[in-house]
XYZ file of C-alpha atoms in Angstrom:
765
model
C -37.271 -39.075 59.216
C -35.178 -40.774 57.595
C -37.309 -39.655 54.017
C -37.972 -35.802 55.429
C -33.972 -35.608 56.051
C -33.016 -36.651 52.996
C -34.643 -33.490 50.799
C -33.764 -31.409 53.984
C -30.008 -31.866 54.203
C -29.483 -32.878 50.446
C -27.523 -30.401 48.293
C -30.196 -28.720 46.199
C -30.959 -25.879 44.319
C -31.544 -23.081 45.891
C -32.332 -20.923 42.616
C -33.593 -22.191 39.183
C -31.634 -19.953 36.953
C -27.787 -19.615 37.208
C -25.767 -17.233 36.515
C -23.817 -19.579 32.883
C -20.407 -19.507 33.263
C -18.289 -18.800 30.507
C -17.082 -21.472 28.099
C -13.723 -19.795 27.936
C -12.812 -20.568 31.670
C -14.103 -24.386 31.677
C -12.526 -25.534 27.881
C -9.224 -26.791 27.745
C -7.744 -25.537 24.054
C -6.565 -28.555 22.807
C -2.713 -28.782 22.696
C -0.762 -29.089 19.624
C -0.808 -32.798 17.943
C 2.718 -34.286 18.663
C 5.000 -34.448 14.783
C 6.842 -38.034 16.379
C 4.357 -41.297 15.864
C 3.004 -43.291 18.716
C 1.296 -40.787 20.283
C -2.700 -40.172 19.530
C -2.832 -36.759 18.416
C -4.333 -34.781 22.111
C -7.784 -34.125 19.920
C -8.537 -37.720 19.226
C -8.027 -38.243 22.733
C -11.864 -38.593 25.296
C -12.329 -38.410 28.182
C -15.614 -37.806 30.820
C -17.118 -35.178 30.386
C -20.210 -33.670 32.438
C -22.360 -31.566 30.100
C -24.955 -28.596 32.203
C -27.648 -27.467 30.265
C -30.800 -25.115 31.002
C -33.445 -27.721 30.299
C -36.544 -24.957 29.407
C -34.322 -24.661 25.989
C -35.082 -28.003 24.482
C -36.048 -27.839 21.346
C -39.348 -28.698 21.070
C -38.692 -31.325 18.289
C -37.658 -33.894 21.230
C -40.105 -35.386 22.863
C -38.413 -36.071 26.094
C -34.712 -34.255 28.023
C -32.962 -37.788 26.989
C -34.149 -37.409 23.618
C -32.642 -34.007 23.373
C -28.833 -35.193 24.859
C -28.946 -37.866 22.013
C -28.732 -36.172 20.028
C -26.632 -33.431 21.186
C -24.584 -36.612 21.762
C -24.490 -37.495 17.615
C -24.130 -34.330 16.666
C -20.645 -33.023 17.845
C -19.632 -36.589 18.678
C -20.673 -39.218 16.016
C -19.427 -42.435 16.414
C -20.897 -45.308 13.792
C -21.242 -48.154 16.357
C -22.350 -46.669 19.208
C -26.532 -45.925 19.124
C -26.021 -41.680 20.786
C -28.168 -42.720 24.466
C -25.995 -45.643 25.248
C -22.871 -43.198 25.538
C -24.496 -41.318 28.232
C -22.925 -42.191 31.408
C -25.165 -40.096 33.907
C -28.045 -38.103 33.487
C -29.231 -35.433 36.278
C -32.435 -34.175 36.710
C -32.697 -32.925 40.621
C -29.783 -30.777 41.114
C -28.710 -29.086 38.098
C -29.327 -30.965 34.411
C -27.366 -32.445 32.082
C -25.711 -35.632 31.321
C -22.212 -36.993 31.004
C -20.180 -38.318 28.019
C -17.034 -39.234 27.101
C -16.075 -37.191 24.700
C -12.215 -35.974 22.203
C -11.073 -32.531 23.362
C -12.208 -30.510 19.958
C -16.173 -32.663 20.416
C -16.272 -30.118 23.615
C -15.541 -27.720 22.007
C -18.509 -27.821 19.707
C -20.033 -29.444 22.491
C -19.865 -26.041 24.472
C -21.288 -23.770 21.594
C -25.089 -25.759 21.327
C -27.636 -23.636 22.091
C -29.088 -25.164 25.586
C -25.223 -26.226 26.659
C -24.537 -23.915 29.768
C -21.297 -25.153 30.632
C -18.437 -28.527 30.056
C -16.348 -29.435 32.238
C -14.139 -32.161 32.325
C -14.484 -34.269 34.455
C -12.366 -34.508 37.295
C -10.205 -37.579 40.026
C -12.243 -36.617 43.536
C -10.484 -39.331 45.887
C -12.698 -41.183 47.860
C -12.741 -40.190 51.351
C -12.489 -40.559 55.551
C -12.954 -36.914 57.207
C -9.471 -37.449 55.070
C -7.198 -37.057 57.776
C -5.101 -40.469 57.538
C -4.856 -39.871 54.458
C -3.888 -36.267 55.012
C -0.942 -37.958 57.696
C 0.402 -39.959 55.345
C -1.345 -43.058 56.422
C -1.563 -45.855 52.807
C -4.018 -48.928 52.605
C -0.646 -50.584 50.739
C 2.593 -49.714 53.103
C 3.831 -48.908 55.895
C 1.910 -47.787 59.299
C -1.475 -49.393 58.141
C -0.644 -52.632 56.649
C 2.638 -52.231 59.381
C 0.204 -52.663 62.519
C -2.336 -54.714 60.747
C -4.409 -51.179 61.351
C -4.567 -51.134 64.862
C -6.671 -54.836 65.045
C -6.897 -55.914 68.956
C -5.169 -52.496 70.553
C -7.428 -50.898 73.088
C -9.243 -47.345 73.181
C -11.045 -46.371 76.338
C -12.853 -43.006 75.002
C -13.377 -40.673 78.203
C -16.696 -38.053 76.540
C -20.084 -38.027 76.620
C -20.874 -41.853 75.882
C -21.608 -43.486 72.464
C -24.486 -44.966 69.796
C -23.778 -47.909 68.685
C -25.920 -48.112 66.022
C -23.028 -47.110 64.207
C -22.629 -48.471 61.061
C -19.382 -46.944 62.134
C -19.067 -49.587 65.121
C -19.566 -52.704 63.060
C -17.642 -55.693 63.494
C -17.321 -56.943 59.950
C -13.800 -59.093 60.232
C -12.939 -58.303 64.060
C -11.801 -61.146 66.009
C -12.483 -61.902 70.244
C -11.109 -59.149 72.158
C -8.498 -60.313 73.986
C -9.329 -62.535 76.892
C -6.879 -60.476 79.405
C -10.152 -58.168 78.470
C -12.355 -57.058 81.559
C -14.318 -54.411 80.255
C -17.483 -54.555 79.240
C -20.455 -53.664 78.266
C -23.317 -51.791 80.845
C -27.677 -53.171 80.630
C -28.309 -49.368 81.112
C -32.181 -47.145 80.633
C -31.966 -47.172 76.192
C -29.479 -49.220 75.765
C -28.849 -53.318 76.031
C -25.291 -55.223 76.329
C -26.107 -56.713 73.314
C -25.882 -54.001 71.646
C -21.469 -54.487 71.388
C -20.000 -56.334 69.402
C -15.633 -56.816 69.182
C -15.618 -53.781 67.826
C -17.880 -51.897 70.581
C -16.115 -53.835 73.771
C -17.227 -51.846 76.140
C -19.427 -48.894 77.835
C -20.155 -47.589 81.083
C -21.200 -44.277 82.928
C -20.219 -41.966 85.769
C -22.000 -40.066 85.651
C -25.976 -39.078 84.494
C -28.004 -37.182 82.116
C -30.354 -34.001 83.266
C -33.101 -35.778 83.787
C -31.257 -38.372 86.108
C -31.030 -41.358 83.690
C -28.008 -43.295 83.623
C -26.517 -44.701 80.358
C -23.991 -45.272 78.114
C -26.038 -43.933 74.973
C -24.451 -40.821 73.300
C -27.209 -37.373 73.282
C -24.709 -35.287 72.833
C -22.444 -36.930 69.198
C -19.602 -35.659 70.616
C -17.851 -39.753 72.368
C -19.256 -40.705 69.121
C -18.075 -38.684 66.685
C -14.298 -38.873 68.555
C -14.748 -42.640 68.157
C -15.293 -42.881 65.314
C -12.265 -40.102 64.719
C -10.233 -43.283 66.604
C -11.481 -46.543 65.459
C -14.036 -46.862 63.239
C -14.978 -49.162 61.272
C -15.113 -48.394 57.223
C -17.964 -47.172 55.832
C -18.047 -46.278 52.627
C -21.107 -42.989 50.880
C -20.665 -41.925 54.698
C -21.108 -37.885 54.453
C -22.705 -34.890 56.175
C -25.415 -33.687 53.399
C -23.567 -34.683 50.358
C -20.091 -32.235 52.203
C -17.260 -34.803 52.540
C -18.313 -37.767 51.163
C -16.609 -40.844 50.738
C -15.459 -43.854 52.916
C -15.884 -43.502 56.608
C -12.835 -44.910 58.662
C -10.952 -44.573 61.507
C -7.245 -44.370 62.141
C -6.378 -47.567 64.070
C -9.869 -48.428 62.841
C -9.799 -52.571 63.500
C -9.109 -51.431 67.293
C -11.774 -52.060 69.363
C -13.376 -49.425 71.024
C -14.220 -48.543 74.451
C -17.011 -46.290 76.694
C -16.343 -44.328 79.815
C -19.225 -41.846 79.769
C -18.094 -39.031 81.953
C -19.595 -36.598 80.319
C -23.308 -35.147 79.398
C -24.634 -32.147 78.294
C -23.850 -29.050 80.554
C -20.193 -30.733 80.938
C -17.722 -33.190 82.903
C -17.534 -33.460 86.671
C -14.564 -34.115 88.061
C -15.537 -36.824 90.276
C -17.195 -38.691 87.003
C -13.961 -38.216 84.939
C -11.948 -40.165 87.500
C -13.628 -42.628 87.710
C -14.041 -43.100 84.501
C -9.804 -43.235 84.421
C -9.299 -46.007 87.304
C -12.396 -47.808 85.485
C -10.469 -47.648 82.422
C -7.176 -48.493 83.001
C -8.867 -50.970 85.702
C -10.335 -53.529 82.842
C -6.798 -53.248 80.663
C -7.265 -50.712 78.237
C -3.655 -50.116 75.834
C -4.876 -45.580 75.203
C -6.820 -43.600 76.955
C -8.457 -40.736 74.871
C -9.162 -37.278 76.957
C -11.383 -34.661 74.438
C -11.950 -32.224 77.938
C -10.141 -29.229 78.890
C -10.540 -26.856 81.969
C -9.966 -22.612 81.379
C -6.648 -22.278 81.135
C -6.712 -19.833 83.341
C -8.207 -22.308 86.366
C -4.833 -25.016 85.729
C -3.738 -26.265 88.690
C -0.118 -27.494 89.999
C -0.549 -30.760 89.172
C -0.827 -32.143 93.277
C -4.560 -29.754 93.139
C -5.277 -31.564 89.307
C -7.810 -35.090 90.683
C -7.098 -35.344 86.009
C -3.187 -35.488 86.281
C -3.178 -37.416 89.059
C -5.666 -40.012 87.351
C -2.917 -40.149 84.413
C -0.195 -39.929 85.930
C -1.585 -43.374 87.992
C -1.702 -44.635 83.542
C 1.220 -44.292 83.025
C 2.437 -46.030 85.771
C -0.090 -49.049 84.396
C 1.552 -48.444 80.773
C -1.240 -47.005 80.006
C -0.983 -44.032 77.180
C -2.647 -41.283 77.420
C -3.305 -38.031 75.613
C -5.660 -35.415 75.466
C -6.853 -31.763 73.418
C -5.116 -29.303 74.096
C -7.798 -27.240 74.410
C -10.405 -24.359 71.963
C -8.678 -21.098 73.750
C -6.340 -19.811 70.929
C -4.846 -18.332 70.129
C -3.975 -16.359 73.665
C -1.182 -17.099 74.908
C -0.534 -19.212 78.260
C -4.445 -21.193 76.937
C -2.930 -24.601 76.334
C -4.323 -26.746 79.103
C -3.937 -30.698 80.103
C -0.217 -29.951 80.545
C 1.705 -32.822 82.666
C 4.427 -33.763 81.042
C 3.245 -37.712 81.604
C 0.144 -36.160 79.031
C 0.515 -36.675 75.384
C -0.968 -33.442 74.974
C -2.498 -31.993 71.062
C -2.812 -28.587 68.775
C -6.111 -28.573 66.067
C -4.668 -27.957 62.443
C -6.189 -27.289 59.164
C -5.722 -30.351 55.877
C -6.113 -29.483 52.268
C -9.698 -29.561 52.113
C -12.500 -26.521 52.316
C -16.110 -26.439 52.083
C -16.589 -23.356 50.098
C -18.594 -20.523 49.808
C -18.833 -17.059 49.049
C -20.351 -13.765 49.827
C -20.975 -10.747 47.108
C -20.739 -7.606 48.765
C -22.561 -4.256 46.160
C -19.558 -3.213 45.731
C -18.855 -6.187 44.003
C -15.424 -7.284 46.107
C -16.612 -10.891 47.354
C -15.251 -12.718 49.915
C -14.761 -16.181 51.482
C -15.234 -17.923 52.807
C -16.901 -22.036 54.623
C -20.265 -23.708 54.617
C -21.944 -26.669 55.323
C -25.178 -25.394 54.271
C -26.722 -27.927 51.663
C -28.683 -25.810 49.137
C -26.436 -24.801 46.881
C -27.471 -21.350 44.705
C -25.098 -19.337 42.062
C -26.288 -15.934 44.185
C -28.923 -15.340 45.883
C -30.408 -11.647 44.827
C -29.045 -8.953 46.655
C -30.150 -8.117 50.388
C -29.835 -6.277 52.678
C -27.179 -6.354 55.707
C -27.610 -5.752 59.724
C -25.100 -6.249 62.509
C -26.507 -7.417 64.755
C -25.539 -9.224 68.731
C -27.177 -13.398 67.828
C -28.207 -14.286 71.095
C -32.300 -15.153 70.738
C -33.287 -12.168 73.227
C -31.415 -9.629 70.649
C -32.798 -10.312 67.714
C -36.069 -9.233 66.314
C -38.320 -9.069 63.414
C -38.047 -5.787 63.132
C -35.080 -5.123 63.079
C -33.820 -8.490 61.105
C -36.705 -9.360 59.025
C -35.441 -9.652 55.009
C -32.249 -9.042 55.928
C -28.576 -11.018 56.105
C -27.534 -10.380 59.431
C -23.856 -10.877 60.578
C -23.252 -11.741 63.542
C -21.006 -9.837 66.365
C -20.394 -11.953 68.893
C -17.684 -14.728 69.308
C -20.059 -17.663 69.287
C -22.043 -17.322 66.568
C -22.931 -20.869 65.492
C -25.854 -22.459 64.334
C -28.297 -21.518 66.415
C -27.287 -18.269 65.978
C -28.644 -19.516 62.479
C -31.837 -20.769 64.170
C -33.405 -17.677 66.277
C -31.884 -15.294 63.383
C -34.117 -18.168 60.908
C -36.997 -17.461 63.471
C -36.755 -13.151 63.767
C -37.666 -13.652 60.194
C -34.120 -13.313 58.924
C -32.997 -13.963 55.647
C -29.464 -14.491 55.890
C -26.046 -14.905 58.555
C -22.569 -14.946 58.292
C -20.812 -15.559 61.377
C -17.289 -14.517 62.398
C -14.344 -16.472 63.486
C -12.467 -14.151 65.199
C -10.022 -15.985 66.021
C -8.917 -16.868 62.267
C -6.531 -15.212 59.968
C -7.242 -17.468 57.226
C -10.574 -19.097 55.658
C -8.875 -22.827 55.173
C -8.436 -22.738 59.164
C -12.440 -21.785 59.702
C -14.914 -24.277 60.604
C -17.677 -25.180 59.080
C -21.164 -24.577 59.807
C -24.273 -26.600 59.590
C -27.268 -24.074 59.292
C -30.770 -23.734 58.540
C -30.746 -20.852 56.501
C -28.587 -19.643 54.008
C -24.970 -18.688 55.917
C -21.686 -19.000 55.599
C -18.742 -18.089 58.446
C -15.491 -15.698 57.205
C -11.596 -15.609 58.591
C -11.148 -12.228 60.386
C -9.438 -11.149 57.513
C -12.440 -11.435 55.476
C -14.553 -9.902 58.234
C -11.726 -6.708 57.776
C -13.673 -6.615 54.545
C -16.866 -6.867 55.188
C -16.803 -3.945 57.847
C -14.880 -1.587 55.568
C -18.080 -1.967 53.375
C -20.596 -1.610 55.797
C -19.105 1.890 57.313
C -18.458 2.702 54.168
C -22.646 1.882 52.233
C -25.774 3.605 53.781
C -27.607 0.737 53.262
C -25.068 -2.461 52.361
C -25.941 -5.397 50.116
C -25.097 -8.886 49.411
C -25.911 -12.242 48.192
C -24.867 -15.574 49.171
C -23.143 -18.323 46.711
C -23.341 -22.261 47.609
C -21.254 -24.253 45.224
C -22.233 -27.805 48.092
C -18.576 -28.594 46.823
C -16.146 -30.430 48.736
C -12.445 -29.107 47.612
C -8.973 -31.008 48.683
C -5.683 -30.711 46.604
C -2.911 -27.980 47.456
C -4.555 -24.771 46.185
C -5.659 -25.726 49.337
C -2.921 -24.462 52.073
C -2.682 -27.304 55.028
C -1.298 -27.774 57.300
C -2.490 -24.824 59.265
C -2.841 -24.209 62.808
C -6.389 -22.561 63.697
C -6.756 -20.363 66.061
C -9.121 -21.519 68.552
C -6.006 -23.907 69.225
C -4.571 -23.447 72.778
C -0.768 -22.053 72.518
C 1.591 -22.053 74.486
C 3.832 -22.279 76.867
C 2.605 -23.890 79.484
C 1.342 -22.089 82.663
C 2.621 -24.627 84.997
C 5.772 -25.039 83.672
C 7.351 -23.193 81.187
C 10.036 -26.344 80.820
C 7.529 -27.878 79.679
C 6.671 -27.009 75.986
C 2.911 -27.550 75.409
C 0.950 -28.687 72.610
C 3.641 -31.410 72.392
C 2.136 -31.675 68.210
C -0.846 -31.022 66.387
C -3.124 -33.808 64.280
C -6.276 -32.870 62.134
C -9.041 -30.747 64.110
C -10.773 -28.106 61.539
C -14.352 -30.212 59.564
C -13.336 -33.590 60.341
C -16.600 -35.869 59.829
C -16.911 -38.563 61.219
C -19.871 -40.841 63.534
C -22.746 -38.919 65.276
C -25.473 -39.647 67.109
C -29.285 -40.000 66.415
C -30.498 -37.481 68.432
C -29.716 -34.343 66.612
C -27.123 -32.542 64.270
C -26.478 -29.506 66.659
C -29.075 -28.577 69.236
C -31.789 -30.976 70.087
C -34.305 -28.136 71.887
C -34.425 -26.443 69.227
C -32.661 -28.236 65.336
C -35.269 -30.886 64.589
C -32.314 -32.487 61.808
C -31.034 -35.628 62.307
C -27.835 -36.983 60.739
C -25.781 -40.847 61.155
C -22.536 -38.225 60.534
C -21.290 -35.053 61.744
C -18.538 -32.072 60.837
C -16.996 -30.637 64.017
C -13.596 -28.602 64.760
C -11.856 -28.189 67.750
C -8.773 -30.057 69.191
C -11.604 -32.240 70.829
C -11.107 -34.120 67.243
C -7.410 -34.051 66.892
C -6.549 -35.141 70.232
C -8.536 -39.016 68.406
C -5.980 -38.727 65.684
C -3.215 -39.131 67.696
C -5.089 -42.097 69.746
C -5.489 -43.628 66.550
C -1.624 -43.238 65.282
C -0.457 -44.405 69.183
C -2.739 -47.283 69.401
C -0.834 -48.232 65.699
C 2.464 -47.606 67.356
C 1.199 -49.713 70.194
C 0.264 -52.861 67.889
C 3.597 -52.886 66.301
C 5.606 -51.261 69.614
C 3.948 -53.350 72.390
C 6.534 -53.251 75.189
C 7.521 -49.940 74.228
C 6.216 -47.254 77.437
C 4.349 -44.704 77.199
C 6.869 -42.068 77.178
C 8.965 -43.939 74.335
C 5.473 -43.237 72.159
C 5.214 -40.211 72.960
C 9.235 -39.932 71.991
C 8.381 -40.883 68.644
C 5.479 -38.915 67.703
C 7.206 -35.860 68.749
C 10.120 -36.071 67.226
C 8.905 -37.345 63.728
C 6.612 -34.611 63.355
C 6.933 -32.964 59.713
C 7.522 -28.668 60.204
C 6.351 -27.599 56.796
C 3.207 -27.802 54.512
C 1.727 -28.913 51.195
C 3.671 -26.086 49.413
C 6.415 -26.457 51.024
C 6.286 -23.608 53.718
C 6.868 -23.556 56.885
C 3.531 -24.162 58.651
C 1.533 -20.671 58.614
C -1.177 -20.311 61.985
C -4.573 -19.111 61.749
C -4.297 -17.181 64.391
C -0.535 -15.005 63.937
C 1.209 -13.321 61.172
C 3.204 -15.757 59.165
C 4.214 -18.786 60.117
C 3.192 -21.342 63.377
C 5.882 -21.345 66.283
C 6.145 -24.307 68.398
C 3.698 -22.569 71.217
C 1.389 -22.756 68.288
C 1.719 -26.098 66.722
C 4.386 -28.319 70.114
C 7.015 -29.732 67.705
C 4.941 -30.248 64.526
C 3.168 -32.120 61.985
C 1.938 -36.030 63.182
C 3.781 -38.063 60.711
C 2.039 -41.584 61.827
C 4.570 -43.550 59.397
C 7.581 -42.259 60.705
C 6.316 -42.641 64.101
C 6.114 -46.186 63.576
C 9.671 -46.041 62.991
C 12.232 -43.526 65.182
C 15.189 -44.557 65.582
C 15.780 -42.877 69.283
C 13.933 -42.028 71.428
C 13.429 -40.388 74.483
C 12.178 -42.848 78.449
C 10.755 -41.152 81.062
C 9.549 -43.832 84.516
C 7.870 -43.244 87.453
C 10.862 -42.352 88.783
C 12.136 -39.290 86.571
C 8.636 -38.164 87.238
C 9.038 -38.729 90.646
C 11.611 -36.348 90.778
C 10.298 -33.567 88.449
C 8.492 -33.137 90.479
C 10.316 -33.220 94.026
C 12.302 -30.346 91.993
C 9.114 -27.743 91.740
C 9.296 -27.771 95.872
C 6.529 -29.986 96.329
C 6.051 -31.356 99.663
C 5.803 -35.278 100.433
C 2.754 -35.269 101.241
C 2.166 -33.432 97.828
C 4.037 -36.105 96.048
C 2.398 -39.077 97.743
C -0.725 -37.657 95.613
C 0.848 -39.356 92.751
C 2.965 -41.955 94.137
C 1.394 -43.099 97.165
C 4.754 -45.504 98.564
C 6.812 -42.080 98.611
C 8.721 -41.338 102.002
C 10.128 -38.003 100.729
C 12.118 -36.313 97.541
C 15.414 -37.953 97.582
C 16.794 -35.817 94.917
C 15.209 -33.543 92.563
C 16.307 -33.065 88.808
C 19.914 -31.106 88.629
C 19.336 -27.711 86.457
C 15.331 -28.649 87.217
C 12.012 -28.869 85.420
C 13.907 -28.173 82.352
C 16.184 -31.747 82.164
C 13.151 -33.698 82.861
C 14.228 -36.529 79.938
C 11.264 -34.796 77.293
C 11.525 -34.668 73.264
C 11.493 -31.213 73.352
C 13.210 -28.484 74.833
C 13.437 -25.630 77.092
C 15.342 -23.111 77.533
C 15.173 -20.288 80.547
C 17.319 -17.394 80.638
C 16.757 -14.622 83.914
C 18.952 -12.283 85.152
C 20.998 -14.458 87.086
C 21.650 -17.223 85.442
C 23.165 -16.826 81.468
C 23.891 -20.196 81.059
C 21.578 -23.304 80.525
C 23.584 -27.283 81.124
C 20.967 -30.130 80.440
C 21.197 -33.810 79.989
C 18.506 -35.573 77.370
C 19.362 -39.706 76.610
C 17.973 -41.819 73.580
C 16.838 -45.431 73.530
C 17.862 -47.084 70.568
C 14.772 -49.371 69.083
C 15.687 -49.309 65.467
C 17.738 -53.086 64.683
C 20.559 -52.168 62.853
C 23.894 -50.696 64.728
C 23.848 -47.596 63.003
C 25.840 -43.635 63.939
C 24.209 -40.294 64.648
C 25.287 -36.733 64.363
C 23.880 -33.678 65.459
C 23.341 -30.264 63.655
C 21.789 -27.494 66.360
C 19.973 -24.394 64.770
C 19.831 -21.700 67.797
C 18.896 -17.685 67.064
C 20.981 -14.789 66.875
C 22.823 -14.017 69.652
C 22.434 -17.638 72.257
C 25.525 -20.130 71.166
C 24.999 -23.898 71.934
C 27.620 -26.695 72.448
C 26.647 -30.017 72.485
C 29.206 -33.125 73.561
C 29.558 -35.402 72.457
C 28.445 -34.854 68.492
C 28.145 -38.157 67.463
C 26.211 -41.164 69.045
C 27.260 -44.496 68.547
C 24.747 -47.588 69.342
C 25.011 -50.958 68.349
C 22.328 -52.760 69.989
C 18.741 -53.044 70.139
C 17.462 -49.975 73.545
C 21.222 -49.326 74.168
C 21.832 -46.204 75.935
C 23.579 -43.228 74.984
C 23.152 -39.678 77.129
C 24.498 -36.110 75.204
C 24.722 -32.550 77.292
C 23.980 -29.054 75.831
C 24.709 -25.995 76.210
C 23.242 -23.049 76.338
C 25.175 -20.141 76.067
C 22.579 -16.465 76.388
C 25.238 -13.648 74.699
C 22.909 -10.944 74.936
C 19.786 -9.974 77.116
C 16.761 -9.996 75.627
C 13.636 -8.458 76.012
C 11.879 -10.858 79.265
C 8.762 -12.301 78.187
C 9.828 -12.656 74.273
C 10.304 -15.862 72.610
C 13.218 -17.637 69.883
C 13.280 -20.991 68.614
C 15.260 -24.180 67.409
C 16.008 -27.542 67.425
C 18.777 -30.082 67.788
C 18.955 -32.762 65.802
C 20.452 -36.349 65.366
C 20.624 -37.501 62.153
C 21.758 -41.432 61.102
C 21.694 -42.749 57.476
C 18.413 -44.331 58.321
C 16.855 -41.808 60.267
C 16.393 -37.839 62.006
C 14.993 -36.948 65.263
C 14.021 -33.412 66.131
C 14.264 -32.076 69.155
C 11.876 -28.887 69.187
C 13.984 -25.725 71.495
C 12.185 -22.933 72.795
C 14.806 -20.723 74.841
C 12.505 -17.548 77.501
C 13.818 -14.916 78.898
C 13.051 -13.309 82.478
C 13.331 -10.435 84.131
C-alpha cells in the first residue's frame, strides 16, 4: 500500500512538456563591482542554481544526461582543478529534468543561453517547518518560551476528541522520562488498541463513546483527534509532509508535554453525555490542560445552567485545570461563536504566512488565484469547458459534466465533492469558499483530480466571465509549492471563524483570541486521508483547517505557561494569553478579516493573535475564582437550584456583581449602553506576577463620542502577587444606532511590560 500511495500522492508531472519561463524573469543581472578594496565583485561570488533542462533536447553526442550536464558546467563554468561531474550537487529526473550546481551570476547568465536549458533559478533558502505555526507564533529553539519552559516537559494535556493513532511517529517518547507519580490516568486495552502502545508521551487513552459498528476503542478512525494532539504536543518528526506539501520537521507547540486522549466522539459526532464523562475522567486523572475542539450551533447556545458541557468545564476550572475550546466554524455571521462561558478560553482561527498556490486561467486571459493540495504538477492542463453544478453525489451525471471543469455552487465542496465529480467523468473541480474574501484564508483541499479552491472575491470574477461567455473554458496550473514569507499577509482572521458578540452574555467578549487555524499540518490516523467510504488514499500527516486546529495551539502555549508558572490559576493563564496578543500582521498593518471588509475587530479576532513569548511574562494578570463566577451567575438572576448545578454547596446568592456581568474581573471589557444608562462604571483588579517593583501608567483609546476616565491613572506594585484595583467610567455622549459596535483599548504600561485590554462598546435601544 505504501508504494502505491507514494505514486498516488507524490507531486509528479501531469504534463510532460511545460510552457518555458522567460529567462529575464528568472536571472538576476549582475550588479556593478564595488570600487573599494576588500569585498569580491558580485560576479565572482557563487550561489547554488537549479538548472532546468528539456531532456528531449539532449544532443546526440552525449550518451547520458549526466554527461550533457557535465559538459555544460565545463563549458560555462570551468574550474581548473575540478572534475565537472563532481560539481553536480543534485540531478533531477522525475518531477523535472536538470541539475543543481554552484555558479557565479555571470556563469548563470551564460548557462541560461545554452541550447536545451529551460530555466536557471537561484536556489532560495527554505527553512524546516512543522505546520510552521510554532515558529510563526515566535517560538524559537534557542531562546524564549520554548527553552524557558523546557518545551512543556511533564505537563499533561487531556484531549477530548475522536481518539488517537498511537503508532504515529508524533507520539514517540524518545528522550522523555516517566510520567509524574501523581498521574492517575492509564491506557485501556480495547478492540484494536493494546495498552502497551502507550508510552511516556501517550500516557492515557480512554473511550467514552462507541463507533457506529459498536466497537469501543480509543483508536482514532477519523483523524481529527490525532491531528489536534500532534498540533499541541506532538514529538519532533523530520521529513513530515502531505504529498510533499508543507515538508519539514513536525512538532507540537509543547513537544515535551504528555498526551492523554479521552475519546468522546465518533464519525457521527459527540454525545454530550460522553463529553461530560470524558471531562470528568480527565480532571480525575490529573490533567493540567483540557483541549476540546467541539461545539454546537450558536443558534442553540443555551443558558449556562442548561449547558452541561459548560457546567463540567466549570468544575474543571474549579479544580485548577485550564480549559480551551474552539469557537466554532460558523463565521462570518454575527453571534456565531460557541463555547462562550468566561471560565473557558475560546479560540478563533487565523492564517499564517504560508500558502499552497494554484491558479485557474480563464479563456479570456484572466488568472484566478487559489490554493490546492492536488499533488501533480502542471503548468497548464489545456483549456477545458467549464460548467456550474451542485456537487452532491446525486446531482452529477456524465451527460452534464464529462470532460468538463465543474464549479461547485454549494458551500460544502471538499475532497468528497471532487471524488463525485471524478466518478461522473468530470475533468476538474473548482471549490468556492464563500466565506473567504482573501486567498490566504482559503483552506487547501487534497483533491483526487485536478482542482483548487478559490475565495469569494475570485468567484465574482469567474461568475462575470461565465455570464459573458457562452462557452467558457479554463486551464489549471499546479506548482505543488509551499510558499512562505512576508508576501503572504498574516495573520488574517479566517472568514469561517465564528464571530461575536457573545449570544449568551454580550458583556463577555468572545472569541478571546485567535491562533493559527488554516492549512495546518499534523499527525493523522492510518485509516483514510479524507472519507474512508470513498477515498482510498491514506497518509501519516494531513493538512486541516478550522478552529479545531487553532484550539490546540493555545492548549500547547498554556502547557508552556503552566510549566513555568505552576501556581497560576486558570484565569491567570487566560489573562496572560489575552493581554499580550499581537494586533498587527507581518506587514505591520492591522490584522485583516477574510470574512469582512478591512481589518478585523475584536468580534472576529478577540484581543488578537497569541504570542507565547509575551504570555510567559505578562507583568500583570486579571484573576478570577469560584466566588467571582458565582457572583457573575447571580447577576443573571439565576435561581439557587440553577446555580447549584455549578456549586452544589451554594445555599443562595449572597451578592451579584455590582454593575452586572460586565464587572467580572475579565481581561477584556464590554460596555453596553442603553436608552436608560449612558454612564457605565466598572472595576478591575490586577495581580502582579513579575518579580521586580514596577510602576504602570494607563493609556486609553476609545471612539469619538465616548469619554473614559480611569482612576487611578498610575499603579505602583512592589511585591509579587500584590493586587491593585482601578475603576473605569465610560460615558456615551452621543446616541448611536441600536446594535452598533465600536472598539478601543485600555493599556497599562511599565518600563518592562504592556498589559492591553481590548474594549468593546455597544448600544441597545
